[in-house]
Coordinates of N, CA and C in Angstrom, one line a residue:
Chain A
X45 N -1.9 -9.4 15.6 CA -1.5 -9.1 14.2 C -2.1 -10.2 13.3
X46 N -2.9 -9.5 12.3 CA -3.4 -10.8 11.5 C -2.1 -11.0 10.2
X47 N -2.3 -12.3 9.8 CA -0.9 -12.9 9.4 C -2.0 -13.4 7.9
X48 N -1.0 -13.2 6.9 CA -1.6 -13.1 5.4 C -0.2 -14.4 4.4
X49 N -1.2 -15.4 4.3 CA -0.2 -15.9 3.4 C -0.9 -15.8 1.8
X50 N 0.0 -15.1 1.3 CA -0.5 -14.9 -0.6 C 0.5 -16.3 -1.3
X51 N -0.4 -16.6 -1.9 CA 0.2 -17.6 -3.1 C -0.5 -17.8 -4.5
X52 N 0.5 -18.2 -5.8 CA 2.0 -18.4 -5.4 C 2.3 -17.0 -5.3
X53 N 3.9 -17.2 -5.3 CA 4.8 -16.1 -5.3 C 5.4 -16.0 -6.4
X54 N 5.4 -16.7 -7.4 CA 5.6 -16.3 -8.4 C 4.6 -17.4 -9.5
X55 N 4.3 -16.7 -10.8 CA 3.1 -17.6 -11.3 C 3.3 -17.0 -12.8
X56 N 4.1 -18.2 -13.9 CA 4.0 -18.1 -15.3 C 3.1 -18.0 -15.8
X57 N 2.2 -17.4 -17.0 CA 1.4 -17.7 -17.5 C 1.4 -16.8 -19.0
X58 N 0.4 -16.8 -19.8 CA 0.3 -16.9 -21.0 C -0.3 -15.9 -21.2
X59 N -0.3 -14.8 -22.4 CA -1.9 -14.3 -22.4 C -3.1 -14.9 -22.9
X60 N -4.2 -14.2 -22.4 CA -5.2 -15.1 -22.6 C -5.9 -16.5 -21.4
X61 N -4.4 -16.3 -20.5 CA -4.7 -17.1 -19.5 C -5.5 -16.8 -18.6
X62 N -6.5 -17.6 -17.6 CA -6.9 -17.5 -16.7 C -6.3 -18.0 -15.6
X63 N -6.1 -16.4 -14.4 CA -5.4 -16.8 -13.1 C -5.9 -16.8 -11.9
X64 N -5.2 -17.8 -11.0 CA -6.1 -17.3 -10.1 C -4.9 -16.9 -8.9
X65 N -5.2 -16.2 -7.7 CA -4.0 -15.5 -7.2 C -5.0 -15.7 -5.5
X66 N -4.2 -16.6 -4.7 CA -4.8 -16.8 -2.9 C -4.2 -16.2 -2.2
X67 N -4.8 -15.7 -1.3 CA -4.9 -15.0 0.2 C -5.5 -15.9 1.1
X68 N -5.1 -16.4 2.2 CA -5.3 -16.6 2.9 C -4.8 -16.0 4.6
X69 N -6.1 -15.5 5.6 CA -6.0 -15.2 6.8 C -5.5 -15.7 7.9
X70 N -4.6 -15.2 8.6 CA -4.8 -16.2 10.3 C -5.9 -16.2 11.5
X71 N -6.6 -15.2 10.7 CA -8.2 -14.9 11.4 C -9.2 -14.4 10.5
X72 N -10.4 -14.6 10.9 CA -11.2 -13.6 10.3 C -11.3 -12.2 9.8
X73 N -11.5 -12.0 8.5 CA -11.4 -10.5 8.1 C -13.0 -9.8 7.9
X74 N -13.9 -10.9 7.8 CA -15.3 -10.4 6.7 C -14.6 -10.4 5.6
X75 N -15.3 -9.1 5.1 CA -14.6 -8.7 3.4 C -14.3 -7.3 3.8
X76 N -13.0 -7.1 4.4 CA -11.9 -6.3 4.2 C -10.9 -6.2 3.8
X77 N -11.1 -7.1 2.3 CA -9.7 -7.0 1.8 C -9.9 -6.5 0.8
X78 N -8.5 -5.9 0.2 CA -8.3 -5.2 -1.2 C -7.2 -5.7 -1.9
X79 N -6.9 -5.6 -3.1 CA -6.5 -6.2 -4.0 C -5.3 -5.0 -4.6
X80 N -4.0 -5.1 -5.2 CA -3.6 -4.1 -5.7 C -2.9 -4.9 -6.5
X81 N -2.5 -3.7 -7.8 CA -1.7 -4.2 -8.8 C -0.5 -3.0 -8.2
X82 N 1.5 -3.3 -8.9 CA 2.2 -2.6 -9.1 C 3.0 -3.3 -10.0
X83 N 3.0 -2.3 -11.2 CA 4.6 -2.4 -11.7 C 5.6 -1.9 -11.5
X84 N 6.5 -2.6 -12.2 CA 7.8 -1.9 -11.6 C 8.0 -0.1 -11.7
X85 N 8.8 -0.1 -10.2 CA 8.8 1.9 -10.4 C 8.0 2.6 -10.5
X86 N 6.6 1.7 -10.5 CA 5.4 2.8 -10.1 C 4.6 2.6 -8.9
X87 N 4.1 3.4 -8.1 CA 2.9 3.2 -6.7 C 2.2 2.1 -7.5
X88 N 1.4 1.2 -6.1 CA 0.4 0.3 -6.4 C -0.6 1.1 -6.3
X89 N -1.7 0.1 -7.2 CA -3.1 0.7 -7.3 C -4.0 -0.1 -7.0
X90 N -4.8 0.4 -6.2 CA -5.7 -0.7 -6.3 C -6.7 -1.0 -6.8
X91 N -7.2 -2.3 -7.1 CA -8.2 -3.0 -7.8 C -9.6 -3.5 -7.4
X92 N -9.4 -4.2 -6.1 CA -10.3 -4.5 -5.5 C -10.7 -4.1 -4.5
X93 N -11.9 -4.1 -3.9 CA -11.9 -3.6 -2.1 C -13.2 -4.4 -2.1
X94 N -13.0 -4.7 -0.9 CA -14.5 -5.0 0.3 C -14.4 -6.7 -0.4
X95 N -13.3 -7.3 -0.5 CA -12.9 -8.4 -1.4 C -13.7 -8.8 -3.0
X96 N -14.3 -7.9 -3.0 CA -15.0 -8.0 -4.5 C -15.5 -7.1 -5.5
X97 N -15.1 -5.8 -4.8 CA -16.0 -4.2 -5.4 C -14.5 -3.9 -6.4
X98 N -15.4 -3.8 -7.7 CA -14.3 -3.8 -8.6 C -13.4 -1.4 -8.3
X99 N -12.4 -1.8 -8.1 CA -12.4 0.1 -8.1 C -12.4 0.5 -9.3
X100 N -13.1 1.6 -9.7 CA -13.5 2.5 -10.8 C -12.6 2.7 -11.8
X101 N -12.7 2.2 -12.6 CA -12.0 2.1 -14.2 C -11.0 0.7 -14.6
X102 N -11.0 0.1 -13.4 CA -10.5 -1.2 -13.8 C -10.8 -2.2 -14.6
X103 N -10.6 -2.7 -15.0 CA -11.3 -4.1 -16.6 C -12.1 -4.8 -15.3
X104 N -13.1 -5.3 -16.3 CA -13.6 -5.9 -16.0 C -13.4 -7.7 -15.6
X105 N -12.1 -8.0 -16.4 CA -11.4 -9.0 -16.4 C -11.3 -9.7 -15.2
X106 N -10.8 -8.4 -14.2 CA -10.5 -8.6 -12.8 C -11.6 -9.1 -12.1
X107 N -11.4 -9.9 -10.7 CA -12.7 -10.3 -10.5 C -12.3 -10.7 -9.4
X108 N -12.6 -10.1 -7.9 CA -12.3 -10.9 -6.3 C -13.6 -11.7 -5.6
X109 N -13.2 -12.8 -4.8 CA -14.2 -13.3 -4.6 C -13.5 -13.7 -3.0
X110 N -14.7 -14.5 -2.0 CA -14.3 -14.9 -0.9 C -14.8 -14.1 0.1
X111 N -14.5 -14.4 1.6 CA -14.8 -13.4 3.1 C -14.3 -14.6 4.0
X112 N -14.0 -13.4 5.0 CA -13.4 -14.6 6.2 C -12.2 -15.0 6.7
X113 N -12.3 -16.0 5.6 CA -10.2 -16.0 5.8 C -9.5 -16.5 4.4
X114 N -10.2 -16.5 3.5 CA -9.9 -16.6 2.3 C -10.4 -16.2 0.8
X115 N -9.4 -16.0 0.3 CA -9.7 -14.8 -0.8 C -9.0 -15.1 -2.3
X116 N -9.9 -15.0 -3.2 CA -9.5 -15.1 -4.3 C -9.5 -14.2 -5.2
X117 N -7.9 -13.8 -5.6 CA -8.4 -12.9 -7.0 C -8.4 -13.1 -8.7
X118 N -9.1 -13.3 -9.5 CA -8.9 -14.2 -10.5 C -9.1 -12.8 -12.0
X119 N -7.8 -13.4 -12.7 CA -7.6 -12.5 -14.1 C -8.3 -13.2 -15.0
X120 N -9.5 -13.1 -15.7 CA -10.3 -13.9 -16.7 C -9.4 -14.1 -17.9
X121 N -8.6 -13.3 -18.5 CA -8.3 -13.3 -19.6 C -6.8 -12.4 -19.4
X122 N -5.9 -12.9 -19.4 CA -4.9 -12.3 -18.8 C -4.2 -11.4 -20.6
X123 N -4.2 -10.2 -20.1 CA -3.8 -9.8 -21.3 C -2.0 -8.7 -20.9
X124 N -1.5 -8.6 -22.0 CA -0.4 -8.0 -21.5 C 0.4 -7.0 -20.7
X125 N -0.5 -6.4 -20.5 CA -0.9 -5.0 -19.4 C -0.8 -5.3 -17.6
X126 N -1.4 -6.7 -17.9 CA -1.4 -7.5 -16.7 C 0.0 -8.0 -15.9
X127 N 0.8 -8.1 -16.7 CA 1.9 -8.5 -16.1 C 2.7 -7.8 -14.8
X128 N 2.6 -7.8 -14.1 CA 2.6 -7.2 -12.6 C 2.8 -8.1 -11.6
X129 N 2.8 -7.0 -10.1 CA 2.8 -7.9 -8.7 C 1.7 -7.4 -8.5
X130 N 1.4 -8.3 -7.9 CA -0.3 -8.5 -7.2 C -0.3 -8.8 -5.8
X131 N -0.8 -7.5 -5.1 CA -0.5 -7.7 -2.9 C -2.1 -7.7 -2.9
X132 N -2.4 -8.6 -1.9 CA -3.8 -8.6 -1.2 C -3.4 -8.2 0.2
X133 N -4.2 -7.2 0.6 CA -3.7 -6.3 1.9 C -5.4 -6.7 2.7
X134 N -5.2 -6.8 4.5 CA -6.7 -6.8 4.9 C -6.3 -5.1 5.4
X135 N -7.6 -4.7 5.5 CA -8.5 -3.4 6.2 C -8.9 -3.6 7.7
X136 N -8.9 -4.5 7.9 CA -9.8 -5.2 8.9 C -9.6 -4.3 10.4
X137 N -8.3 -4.8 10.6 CA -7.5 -4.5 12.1 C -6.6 -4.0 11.8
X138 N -5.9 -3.0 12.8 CA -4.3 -2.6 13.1 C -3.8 -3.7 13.8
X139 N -2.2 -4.0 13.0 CA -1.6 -2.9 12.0 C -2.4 -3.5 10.7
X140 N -2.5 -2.5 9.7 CA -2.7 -3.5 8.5 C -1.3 -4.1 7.8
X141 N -2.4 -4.8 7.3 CA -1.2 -6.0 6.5 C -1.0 -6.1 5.1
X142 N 0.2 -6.8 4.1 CA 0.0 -6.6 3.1 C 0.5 -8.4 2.6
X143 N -0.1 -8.8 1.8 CA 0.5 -10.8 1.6 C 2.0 -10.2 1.1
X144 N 2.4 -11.3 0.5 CA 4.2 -10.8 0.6 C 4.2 -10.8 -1.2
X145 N 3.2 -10.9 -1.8 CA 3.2 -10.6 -3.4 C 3.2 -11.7 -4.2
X146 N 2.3 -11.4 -5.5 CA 2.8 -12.7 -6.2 C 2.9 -11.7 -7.5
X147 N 4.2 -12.1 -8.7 CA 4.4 -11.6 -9.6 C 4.0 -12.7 -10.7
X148 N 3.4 -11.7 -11.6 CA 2.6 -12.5 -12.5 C 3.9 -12.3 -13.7
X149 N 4.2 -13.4 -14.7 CA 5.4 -13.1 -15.1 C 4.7 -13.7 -16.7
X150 N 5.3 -13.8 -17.7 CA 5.2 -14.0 -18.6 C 5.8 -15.3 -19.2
X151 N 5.0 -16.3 -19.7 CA 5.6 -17.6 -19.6 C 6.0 -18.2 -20.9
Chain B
X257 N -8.1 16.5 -10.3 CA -7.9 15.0 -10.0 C -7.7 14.7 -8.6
X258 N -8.3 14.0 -7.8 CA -7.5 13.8 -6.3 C -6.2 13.4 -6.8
X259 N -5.3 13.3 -5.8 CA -3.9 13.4 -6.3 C -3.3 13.6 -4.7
X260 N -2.1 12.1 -5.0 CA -1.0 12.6 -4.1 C 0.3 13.2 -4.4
X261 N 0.7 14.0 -4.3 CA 2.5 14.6 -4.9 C 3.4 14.5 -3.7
X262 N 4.7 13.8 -3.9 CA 5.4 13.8 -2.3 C 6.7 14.2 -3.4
X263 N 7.6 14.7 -2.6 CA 8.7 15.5 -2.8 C 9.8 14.2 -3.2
X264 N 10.8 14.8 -3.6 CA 11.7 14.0 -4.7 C 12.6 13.0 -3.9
X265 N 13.3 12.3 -4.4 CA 14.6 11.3 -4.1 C 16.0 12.2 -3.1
X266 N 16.4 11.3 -2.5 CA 16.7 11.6 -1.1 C 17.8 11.1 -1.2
X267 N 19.3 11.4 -1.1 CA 20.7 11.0 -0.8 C 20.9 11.7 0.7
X268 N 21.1 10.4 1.3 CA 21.3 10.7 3.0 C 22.6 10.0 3.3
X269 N 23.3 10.5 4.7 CA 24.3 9.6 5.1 C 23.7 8.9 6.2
X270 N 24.6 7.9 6.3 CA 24.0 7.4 8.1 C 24.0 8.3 8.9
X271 N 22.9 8.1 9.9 CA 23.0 8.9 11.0 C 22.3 10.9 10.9
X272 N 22.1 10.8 9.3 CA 21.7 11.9 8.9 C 20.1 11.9 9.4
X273 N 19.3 13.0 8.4 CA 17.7 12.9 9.6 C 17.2 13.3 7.9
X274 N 16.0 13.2 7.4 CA 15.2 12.9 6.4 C 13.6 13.3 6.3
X275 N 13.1 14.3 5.7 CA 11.5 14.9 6.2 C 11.0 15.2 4.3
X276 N 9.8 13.8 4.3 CA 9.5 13.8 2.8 C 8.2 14.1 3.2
X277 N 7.7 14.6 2.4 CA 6.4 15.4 2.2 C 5.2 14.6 1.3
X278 N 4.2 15.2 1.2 CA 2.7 14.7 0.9 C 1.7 15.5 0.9
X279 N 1.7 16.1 -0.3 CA 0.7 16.8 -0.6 C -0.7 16.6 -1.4
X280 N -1.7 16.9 -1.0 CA -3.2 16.0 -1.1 C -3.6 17.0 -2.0
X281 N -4.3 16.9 -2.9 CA -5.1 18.0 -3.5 C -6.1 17.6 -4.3
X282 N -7.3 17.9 -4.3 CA -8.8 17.2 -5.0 C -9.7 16.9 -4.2
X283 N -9.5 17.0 -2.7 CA -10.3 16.5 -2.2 C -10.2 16.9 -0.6
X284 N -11.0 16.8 0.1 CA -10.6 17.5 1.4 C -9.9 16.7 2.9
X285 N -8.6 17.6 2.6 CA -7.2 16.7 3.1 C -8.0 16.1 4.8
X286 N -8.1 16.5 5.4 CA -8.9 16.2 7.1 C -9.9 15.1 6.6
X287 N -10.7 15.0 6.0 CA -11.6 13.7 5.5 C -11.6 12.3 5.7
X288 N -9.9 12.1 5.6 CA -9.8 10.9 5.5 C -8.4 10.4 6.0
X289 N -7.8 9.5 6.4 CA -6.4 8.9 7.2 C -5.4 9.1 6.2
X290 N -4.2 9.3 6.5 CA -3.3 9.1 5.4 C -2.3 8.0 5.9
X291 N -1.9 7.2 5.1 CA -1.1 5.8 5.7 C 0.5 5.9 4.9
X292 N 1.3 5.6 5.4 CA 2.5 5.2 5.2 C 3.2 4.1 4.8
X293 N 3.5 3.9 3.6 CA 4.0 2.1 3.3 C 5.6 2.4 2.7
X294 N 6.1 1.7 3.1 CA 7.9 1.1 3.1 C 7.5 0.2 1.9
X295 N 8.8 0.5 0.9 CA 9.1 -0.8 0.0 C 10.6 -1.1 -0.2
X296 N 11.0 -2.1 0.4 CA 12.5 -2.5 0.5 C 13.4 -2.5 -1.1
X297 N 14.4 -2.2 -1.7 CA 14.6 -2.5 -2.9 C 14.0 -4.4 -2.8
X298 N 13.5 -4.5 -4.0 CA 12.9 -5.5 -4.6 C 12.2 -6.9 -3.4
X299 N 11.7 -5.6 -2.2 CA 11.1 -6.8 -1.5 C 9.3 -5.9 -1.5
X300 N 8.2 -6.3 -0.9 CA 7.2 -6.5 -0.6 C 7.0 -5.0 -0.3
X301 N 5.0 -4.6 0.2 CA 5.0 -3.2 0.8 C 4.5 -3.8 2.5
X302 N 5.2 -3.0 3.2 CA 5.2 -2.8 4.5 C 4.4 -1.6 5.3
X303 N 3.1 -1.8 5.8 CA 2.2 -0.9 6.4 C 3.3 -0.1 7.6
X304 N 3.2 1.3 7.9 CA 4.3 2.0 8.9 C 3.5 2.6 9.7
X305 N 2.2 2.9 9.7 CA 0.9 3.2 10.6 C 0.4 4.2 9.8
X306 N -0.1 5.0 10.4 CA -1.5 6.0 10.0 C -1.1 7.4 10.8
X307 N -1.9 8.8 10.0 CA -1.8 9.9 11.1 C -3.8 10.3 11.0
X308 N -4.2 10.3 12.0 CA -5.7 11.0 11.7 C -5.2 12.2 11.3
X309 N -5.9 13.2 10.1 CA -5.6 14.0 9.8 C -6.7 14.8 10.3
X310 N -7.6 14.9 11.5 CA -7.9 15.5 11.9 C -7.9 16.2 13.5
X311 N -7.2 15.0 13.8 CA -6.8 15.1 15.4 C -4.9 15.6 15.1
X312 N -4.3 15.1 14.3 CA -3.1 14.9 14.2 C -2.2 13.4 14.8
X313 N -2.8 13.0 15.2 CA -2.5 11.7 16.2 C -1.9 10.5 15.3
X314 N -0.8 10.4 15.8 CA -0.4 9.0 14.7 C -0.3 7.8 15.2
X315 N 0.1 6.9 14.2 CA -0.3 5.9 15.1 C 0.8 4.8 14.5
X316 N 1.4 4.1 15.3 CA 3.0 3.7 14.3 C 2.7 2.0 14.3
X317 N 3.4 1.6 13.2 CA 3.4 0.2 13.1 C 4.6 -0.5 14.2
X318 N 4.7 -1.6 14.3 CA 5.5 -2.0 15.4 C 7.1 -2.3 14.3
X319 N 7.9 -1.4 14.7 CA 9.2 -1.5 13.9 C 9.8 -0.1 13.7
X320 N 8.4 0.7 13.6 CA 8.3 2.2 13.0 C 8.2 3.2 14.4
X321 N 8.5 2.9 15.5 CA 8.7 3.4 16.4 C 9.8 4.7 16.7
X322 N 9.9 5.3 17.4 CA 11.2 5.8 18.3 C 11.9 7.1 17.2
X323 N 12.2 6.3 15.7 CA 12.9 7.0 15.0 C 12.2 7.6 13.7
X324 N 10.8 7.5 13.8 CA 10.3 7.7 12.7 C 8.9 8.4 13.1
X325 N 8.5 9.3 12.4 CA 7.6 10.5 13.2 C 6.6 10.8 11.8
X326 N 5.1 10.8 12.1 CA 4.8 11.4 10.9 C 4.2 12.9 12.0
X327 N 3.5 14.0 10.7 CA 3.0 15.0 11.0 C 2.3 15.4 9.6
X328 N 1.6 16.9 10.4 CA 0.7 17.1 9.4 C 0.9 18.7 9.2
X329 N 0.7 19.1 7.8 CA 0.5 20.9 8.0 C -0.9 21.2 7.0
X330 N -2.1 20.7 7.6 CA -3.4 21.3 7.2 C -3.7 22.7 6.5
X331 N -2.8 23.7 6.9 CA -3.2 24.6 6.1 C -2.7 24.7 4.7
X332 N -1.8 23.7 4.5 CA -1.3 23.0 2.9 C -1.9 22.1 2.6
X333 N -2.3 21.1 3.2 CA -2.7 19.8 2.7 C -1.7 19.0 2.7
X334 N -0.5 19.0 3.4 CA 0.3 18.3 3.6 C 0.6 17.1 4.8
X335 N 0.8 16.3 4.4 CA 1.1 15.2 5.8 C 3.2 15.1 5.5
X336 N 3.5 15.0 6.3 CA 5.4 14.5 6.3 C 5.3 13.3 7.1
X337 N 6.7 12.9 6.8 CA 7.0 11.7 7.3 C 8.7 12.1 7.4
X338 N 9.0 11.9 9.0 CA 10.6 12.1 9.3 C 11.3 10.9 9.7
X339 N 12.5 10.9 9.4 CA 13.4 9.7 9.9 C 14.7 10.3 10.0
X340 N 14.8 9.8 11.4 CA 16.2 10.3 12.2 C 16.8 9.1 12.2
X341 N 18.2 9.3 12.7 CA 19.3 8.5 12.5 C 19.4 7.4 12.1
X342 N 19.2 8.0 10.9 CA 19.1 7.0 9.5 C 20.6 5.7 9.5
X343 N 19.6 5.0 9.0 CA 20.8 3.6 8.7 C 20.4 3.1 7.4
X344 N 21.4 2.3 7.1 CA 21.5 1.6 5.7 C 20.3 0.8 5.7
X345 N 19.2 0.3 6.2 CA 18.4 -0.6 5.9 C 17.0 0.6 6.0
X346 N 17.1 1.5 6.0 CA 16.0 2.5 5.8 C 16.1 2.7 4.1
X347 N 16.8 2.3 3.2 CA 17.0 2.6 2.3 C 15.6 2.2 1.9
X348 N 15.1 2.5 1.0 CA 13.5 2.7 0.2 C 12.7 3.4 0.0
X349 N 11.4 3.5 -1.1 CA 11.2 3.9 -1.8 C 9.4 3.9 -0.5
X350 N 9.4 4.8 -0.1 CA 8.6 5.6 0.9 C 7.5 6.3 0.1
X351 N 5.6 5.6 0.2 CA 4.6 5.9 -0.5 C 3.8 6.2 1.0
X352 N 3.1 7.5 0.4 CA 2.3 7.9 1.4 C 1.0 7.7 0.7
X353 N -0.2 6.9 1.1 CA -1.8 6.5 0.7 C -2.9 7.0 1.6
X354 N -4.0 6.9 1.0 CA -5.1 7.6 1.4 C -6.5 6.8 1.1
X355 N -7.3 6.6 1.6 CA -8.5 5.9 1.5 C -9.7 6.6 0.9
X356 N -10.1 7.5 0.2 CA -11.0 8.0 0.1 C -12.6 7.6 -0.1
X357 N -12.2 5.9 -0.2 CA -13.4 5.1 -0.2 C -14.0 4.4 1.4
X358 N -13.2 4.9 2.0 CA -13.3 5.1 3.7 C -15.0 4.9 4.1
X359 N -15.2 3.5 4.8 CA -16.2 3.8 4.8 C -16.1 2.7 6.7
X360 N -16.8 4.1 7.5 CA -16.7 3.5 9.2 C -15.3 3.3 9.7
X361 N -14.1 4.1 8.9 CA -12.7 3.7 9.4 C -12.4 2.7 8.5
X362 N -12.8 1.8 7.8 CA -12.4 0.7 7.3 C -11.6 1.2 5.6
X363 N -10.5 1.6 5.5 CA -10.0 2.4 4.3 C -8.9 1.3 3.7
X364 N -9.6 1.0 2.3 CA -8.7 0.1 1.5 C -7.9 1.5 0.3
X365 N -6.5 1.2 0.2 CA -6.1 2.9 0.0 C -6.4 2.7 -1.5
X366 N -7.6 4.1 -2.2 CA -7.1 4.3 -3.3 C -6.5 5.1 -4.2
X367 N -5.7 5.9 -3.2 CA -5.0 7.3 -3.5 C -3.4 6.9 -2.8
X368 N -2.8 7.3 -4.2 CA -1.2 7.0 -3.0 C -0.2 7.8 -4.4
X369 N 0.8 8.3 -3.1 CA 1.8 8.9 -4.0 C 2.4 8.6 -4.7
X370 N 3.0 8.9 -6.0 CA 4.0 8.5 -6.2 C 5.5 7.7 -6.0
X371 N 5.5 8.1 -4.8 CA 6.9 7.3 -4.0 C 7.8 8.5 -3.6
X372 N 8.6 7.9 -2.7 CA 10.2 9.2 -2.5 C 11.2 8.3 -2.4
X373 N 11.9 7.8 -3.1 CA 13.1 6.6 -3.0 C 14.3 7.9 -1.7
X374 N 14.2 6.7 -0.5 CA 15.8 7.5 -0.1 C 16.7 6.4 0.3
X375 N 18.1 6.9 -0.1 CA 18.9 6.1 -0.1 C 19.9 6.4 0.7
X376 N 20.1 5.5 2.0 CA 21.3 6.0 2.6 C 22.1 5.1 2.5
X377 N 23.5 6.4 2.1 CA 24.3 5.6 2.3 C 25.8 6.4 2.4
X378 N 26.8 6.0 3.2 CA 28.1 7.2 3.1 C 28.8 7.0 1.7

């Protein structure tokens, strides 16, 4: 089982802010990870894949970076829309996995 | 639109049995894996395995064993997911996902249903 620690777990910020949001592996992934937003009471979506391919209609704002065993997802410009939980899941291996979330909150 | 639709909110007792649905439409249901994810009220998403939707063959996360079964009915486009003798900590909001960006097996999901909240409880 690969083991995913996401941090923080919870993370104030501002609009307009720049965030940055970690994953880190207990093994090697390459770049099989994806990125997802959820708000409350709705399915997640996701954002990222292949740790950096932005998915189709997303802002541009969004931006993943990393391979291996660490992963970054960073909001350039954090605008109000943004405020959500943010899970970085790997592809890699069974079972898949999902970090345990970080909620982006309003500060 | 590709599109997932899974069937509505669930009031179960303990020990009762529970079969929520997933219906695919936009795209060609056998193509690609359909995945199962658990969300605890106000905790995290939890992977519950996979079914090939073209073998039928599933394949269960370690927890999701014994009492929990998925299946598939291809001539709808449908995948289910069943849970028998249901307990109070099954309580959650049950998303069925799909990868359509699947590339060599390697599927980051970008298709996922709505949700089916079930709630057991007497």
């Amino acid at each position: 089982v690969i083991w995913m620690t996401q941090s923080p777990s919870l993370l104030s910020a501002s609009t307009g802010d720049r965030v940055t949001i970690s994953c880190r592996m207990s093994q090697g992934i390459s770049s099989y990870l994806a990125w997802y937003q959820q708000k409350p009471g709705k399915a997640p979506e996701l954002l990222i894949y292949a740790a950096s391919t932005l998915q189709s209609g997303v802002p541009s704002r969004f931006s993943g970076s990393g391979s291996g065993t660490d992963f970054t997802l960073t909001i350039s410009c954090l605008q109000s829309e943004d405020f959500a939980t943010y899970y970085c899941q790997q592809y890699y291996s069974f079972p898949r996995t999902f970090g345990q979330g970080t909620k982006v909150e309003i500060k | 639109q590709v599109q997932l639709v899974q069937s509505g909110s669930e009031l179960k007792k303990p020990g009762a049995s529970v079969k929520v649905s997933c219906k695919a439409s936009g795209y060609t249901f056998t193509s690609y894996a359909m995945n199962w994810v658990r969300q605890a009220p106000g905790q995290g998403l939890e992977w519950m395995g996979w079914i090939n939707t073209n073998t039928g063959n599933p394949t269960y996360a370690q927890g999701f064993t014994g009492r929990f079964v998925f299946s598939l009915d291809t001539s709808v486009s449908t995948a289910y997911l069943q849970i028998s003798s249901l307990k109070a900590e099954d309580t959650a909001v049950y998303y069925c996902a799909g990868g359509t960006i699947a590339v060599a097996g390697y599927d980051a999901f970008d298709i996922w249903g709505q949700g089916t909240m079930v709630t057991v409880s007497s």
